[in-house]
XYZ file of C-alpha atoms in Angstrom:
320
model
C -0.591 52.877 -138.462
C -1.266 56.579 -137.917
C -4.473 58.421 -138.842
C -4.428 62.155 -139.552
C -7.661 64.143 -139.708
C -8.473 65.533 -143.158
C -9.759 68.929 -142.078
C -10.356 70.307 -145.580
C -12.397 67.367 -146.867
C -14.247 66.910 -143.573
C -15.560 70.432 -144.057
C -16.515 69.792 -147.682
C -18.316 66.481 -147.155
C -19.724 67.122 -143.687
C -18.347 63.932 -142.112
C -15.247 63.196 -140.062
C -12.634 62.051 -142.585
C -9.130 60.754 -141.906
C -6.068 59.743 -143.903
C -3.852 56.798 -142.992
C -0.454 58.457 -143.423
C 1.927 56.043 -141.707
C 2.043 52.302 -142.301
C 4.547 49.608 -143.099
C 4.593 47.872 -146.504
C 4.701 44.664 -144.444
C 1.524 45.374 -142.456
C -1.150 42.664 -142.383
C -4.895 42.336 -141.848
C -4.283 42.477 -138.089
C -2.830 46.003 -138.167
C -5.523 47.175 -140.578
C -8.341 45.770 -138.424
C -6.856 47.443 -135.332
C -6.641 50.758 -137.203
C -10.298 50.529 -138.242
C -11.297 49.883 -134.631
C -9.159 52.805 -133.487
C -10.754 55.087 -136.100
C -14.242 54.203 -134.826
C -13.234 55.036 -131.252
C -11.795 58.371 -132.425
C -14.998 59.193 -134.288
C -13.929 58.842 -137.903
C -16.640 58.129 -140.474
C -14.404 57.750 -143.511
C -10.780 56.705 -144.086
C -8.431 57.006 -147.073
C -5.060 55.446 -147.815
C -2.629 55.460 -150.760
C -0.671 52.291 -151.558
C 1.935 51.717 -154.262
C 0.485 49.700 -157.140
C 3.340 47.183 -156.950
C 2.308 46.127 -153.419
C -0.643 43.898 -154.339
C -0.295 41.950 -151.094
C -0.990 45.008 -148.937
C -3.736 46.269 -151.273
C -5.509 42.932 -150.961
C -5.163 43.035 -147.162
C -6.962 46.397 -147.111
C -9.611 45.081 -149.517
C -10.134 42.118 -147.229
C -10.911 44.450 -144.313
C -13.619 46.402 -146.155
C -11.634 49.075 -148.012
C -12.431 49.607 -151.695
C -10.420 51.064 -154.591
C -11.736 54.440 -155.746
C -8.811 55.623 -157.848
C -5.477 54.602 -159.300
C -3.278 57.658 -159.693
C -0.531 57.616 -162.325
C 2.164 60.282 -162.027
C 4.165 61.156 -165.134
C 7.449 63.034 -165.338
C 8.286 65.159 -168.378
C 11.854 66.306 -169.046
C 11.309 70.041 -169.622
C 14.991 70.697 -170.360
C 14.836 68.183 -173.234
C 11.418 69.117 -174.664
C 11.303 72.864 -174.026
C 13.283 74.263 -176.948
C 11.349 72.192 -179.494
C 7.981 73.129 -178.015
C 8.821 76.828 -177.916
C 8.942 76.785 -181.727
C 5.606 74.960 -181.812
C 3.992 77.396 -179.387
C 4.883 80.422 -181.535
C 2.904 79.003 -184.463
C -0.379 78.116 -182.730
C -3.678 79.994 -182.648
C -3.925 79.879 -178.855
C -2.429 82.156 -176.215
C -1.089 81.309 -172.772
C -0.631 83.720 -169.887
C -0.676 83.975 -166.104
C -4.059 84.627 -164.485
C -4.641 88.368 -164.376
C -8.175 89.302 -163.252
C -11.437 88.275 -161.563
C -12.985 87.177 -164.863
C -10.275 84.566 -165.293
C -10.508 83.489 -161.661
C -14.289 83.035 -161.945
C -13.805 81.064 -165.146
C -11.454 78.660 -163.363
C -13.750 77.997 -160.404
C -16.789 77.641 -162.671
C -15.372 74.997 -165.014
C -13.778 73.176 -162.073
C -17.240 72.371 -160.740
C -17.893 69.832 -163.512
C -14.488 69.222 -165.098
C -13.346 66.406 -162.812
C -15.465 63.263 -162.700
C -12.888 60.438 -162.691
C -11.365 61.295 -159.303
C -11.539 59.350 -156.046
C -14.418 61.378 -154.627
C -16.723 61.067 -157.644
C -15.816 57.359 -157.830
C -16.771 56.771 -154.197
C -20.435 55.806 -154.420
C -20.917 56.581 -150.690
C -20.112 60.289 -151.162
C -22.521 62.832 -152.708
C -21.410 64.013 -156.163
C -22.412 67.605 -155.502
C -20.021 67.750 -152.533
C -17.288 66.346 -154.792
C -17.979 69.195 -157.242
C -17.678 71.701 -154.398
C -14.326 70.171 -153.469
C -12.866 71.138 -156.842
C -14.424 74.592 -156.830
C -12.881 75.271 -153.419
C -9.506 73.786 -154.381
C -9.281 75.773 -157.621
C -10.279 78.969 -155.806
C -7.557 78.359 -153.214
C -5.048 77.878 -156.054
C -5.983 81.304 -157.425
C -5.693 82.805 -153.927
C -2.079 81.701 -153.462
C -2.106 77.957 -152.803
C -0.343 77.449 -156.151
C 2.824 79.254 -157.174
C 1.490 79.954 -160.671
C -1.897 79.740 -162.389
C -2.084 80.029 -166.189
C -5.004 80.255 -168.606
C -5.248 79.181 -172.238
C -7.217 81.427 -174.598
C -8.252 81.558 -178.242
C -9.371 84.862 -179.759
C -9.821 86.211 -176.233
C -12.046 83.267 -175.277
C -11.003 81.380 -172.149
C -10.719 77.662 -172.890
C -8.567 76.116 -170.146
C -6.260 76.516 -167.172
C -3.429 74.863 -165.230
C -2.052 75.372 -161.697
C 1.576 74.763 -160.747
C 3.644 74.461 -157.589
C 7.439 74.615 -157.619
C 10.072 72.617 -155.757
C 13.528 73.808 -156.839
C 13.911 72.728 -160.487
C 10.646 70.762 -160.488
C 7.090 71.874 -161.295
C 4.069 69.916 -160.053
C 0.624 70.241 -161.631
C -2.216 70.645 -159.152
C -5.227 71.049 -161.442
C -5.714 71.375 -165.194
C -8.915 71.504 -167.232
C -10.383 72.418 -170.621
C -13.937 73.693 -171.157
C -16.352 71.039 -172.507
C -16.820 72.716 -175.900
C -13.076 72.529 -176.644
C -12.439 68.981 -175.457
C -11.412 66.452 -178.065
C -9.870 69.188 -180.220
C -6.262 68.985 -179.051
C -6.552 71.880 -176.611
C -5.362 69.921 -173.590
C -2.242 68.993 -175.539
C -1.737 72.695 -176.329
C -2.146 73.526 -172.641
C 0.594 71.077 -171.658
C 2.915 72.123 -174.487
C 2.622 75.812 -173.584
C 3.215 74.944 -169.943
C 6.421 73.081 -170.838
C 7.586 76.044 -172.931
C 6.926 78.462 -170.059
C 8.783 76.227 -167.605
C 11.725 75.941 -169.997
C 11.960 79.752 -170.090
C 12.020 79.904 -166.290
C 14.767 77.283 -165.936
C 12.699 74.365 -164.660
C 13.910 70.878 -165.564
C 11.006 68.521 -164.864
C 7.217 68.644 -164.869
C 5.220 66.147 -162.784
C 1.620 65.447 -163.761
C -0.701 63.112 -161.856
C -3.873 61.734 -163.409
C -6.369 58.903 -163.058
C -5.665 55.561 -164.705
C -9.158 55.872 -166.218
C -8.351 59.208 -167.933
C -7.386 57.942 -171.398
C -7.169 61.412 -173.081
C -4.575 62.572 -170.548
C -2.648 59.299 -170.858
C -2.492 59.892 -174.621
C -1.274 63.476 -174.144
C 1.425 62.353 -171.731
C 2.701 59.898 -174.316
C 2.703 62.688 -176.923
C 5.096 64.813 -174.840
C 7.364 61.883 -173.910
C 5.980 61.612 -170.383
C 7.344 58.647 -168.438
C 5.433 56.887 -165.696
C 7.067 57.957 -162.428
C 4.806 56.083 -160.007
C 1.349 54.602 -159.637
C -0.656 54.519 -156.396
C -3.998 52.959 -155.606
C -6.319 55.083 -153.451
C -8.599 53.092 -151.160
C -11.484 54.359 -149.041
C -13.323 52.908 -146.070
C -16.660 54.090 -144.705
C -17.789 53.218 -141.182
C -21.377 52.436 -142.079
C -21.523 50.432 -145.239
C -24.984 51.159 -146.647
C -24.248 49.544 -149.977
C -25.358 45.955 -150.333
C -25.601 43.549 -153.229
C -28.264 40.868 -153.435
C -26.645 39.065 -156.310
C -23.268 38.214 -157.724
C -22.025 40.501 -160.476
C -19.949 37.745 -162.087
C -20.080 33.977 -162.068
C -17.064 32.587 -160.260
C -14.245 32.150 -162.778
C -10.440 31.972 -162.583
C -9.934 35.637 -163.377
C -11.850 38.783 -164.341
C -10.627 41.943 -166.034
C -12.434 45.262 -165.575
C -11.660 48.695 -166.946
C -10.345 51.334 -164.570
C -13.611 53.298 -164.658
C -15.692 50.303 -163.492
C -15.198 51.064 -159.788
C -18.576 49.635 -158.787
C -17.822 46.270 -160.438
C -14.365 46.312 -158.873
C -15.957 46.838 -155.468
C -18.430 43.994 -155.961
C -15.708 41.608 -157.151
C -13.509 42.240 -154.114
C -16.546 41.666 -151.882
C -16.946 38.292 -153.565
C -13.381 37.321 -152.721
C -11.438 38.240 -155.845
C -7.926 39.613 -155.282
C -6.122 42.295 -157.265
C -3.404 40.695 -159.388
C -2.392 43.287 -161.990
C -2.876 46.961 -162.843
C -1.922 48.494 -166.171
C -2.617 50.427 -169.371
C -3.922 48.768 -172.551
C -3.165 49.772 -176.153
C -5.025 49.006 -179.379
C -2.088 46.928 -180.639
C -2.628 44.458 -177.800
C 0.394 45.693 -175.886
C 0.131 46.386 -172.171
C 2.143 48.508 -169.778
C 1.967 46.804 -166.394
C 2.114 49.293 -163.520
C 2.023 46.753 -160.696
C 5.318 44.932 -161.239
C 7.608 47.773 -160.199
C 9.548 47.687 -163.465
C 7.315 49.274 -166.121
C 6.948 52.360 -163.947
C 10.282 53.698 -165.192
C 9.511 53.129 -168.862
C 7.951 55.314 -171.528
C 4.619 54.169 -172.918
C 4.643 52.190 -176.192
C 4.551 54.558 -179.179
C 2.399 52.409 -181.470
C -1.350 52.075 -181.189
C -4.052 54.059 -179.445
C -4.208 54.321 -175.660
C -7.304 52.313 -174.727
C -7.267 53.037 -170.984
C -6.463 51.412 -167.668
C -7.472 48.002 -166.416
C -7.507 45.792 -163.308
C -7.005 42.023 -163.441
C -8.483 40.102 -160.505
C -8.128 36.420 -159.623
């Protein structure tokens, strides 16, 4: 296993952070334990690793060595060349406007709402990291996007009022979303859906074929929007963290020992406690109000569209 220093986040959080960037899907507890020991010698305080959701064996090996799940990232792919023409007609008949960032007012708007717009991510879900530093992370990232890190930055407006933004990077015919957010007062009113639809229309005009959007398994509103624009699950990765000095302790058991326990994807603290008690991750997926489930950990559902009937209820973890 290879550890690479995370310079950007080390500066944000004030500790020495590293990412495990090279490992084998067949690695075991032995290799993980050796990597932890190596990280301590090299002075790392905090480690992060991404593992495909269909590799439960390796995830459970990391959990067994003191890592904990802080996020499950679901990446969707949207076929712009199939959706674009239809959405262009829709976009012409809406009350919102969509344009590329043009001035300091719009840049300041983006960095300001970024401070509190993202609360489901791996940094806010890591109870060992200060939330204020996690807010600064998004302010800095969004500012860098406006300064050239992203290829394009667009804002959504209504009657000259700024209500949202999206950042994009391009790889040939593909567009990848970096950040996207809507102001609190316009959430729950369909504005995020408008943001995505206008983005698809803009990409269609510029000849792009696919849009990739990554979100948290716990972000039900975005999951619903992705279904509404025929987004297909492209991949799902668990993000696990490890901190050198574990200051968190539990004096009691969260659950009585049973055969299995299911927790929602935003119950990261309960998930952490359960893995400490010896439970193993068995299944990861998305639940719908009809009772249907899209399992993201079997390697097959990841190429399917989400079921069209019923409300998206959110993500879940099943532990045994």
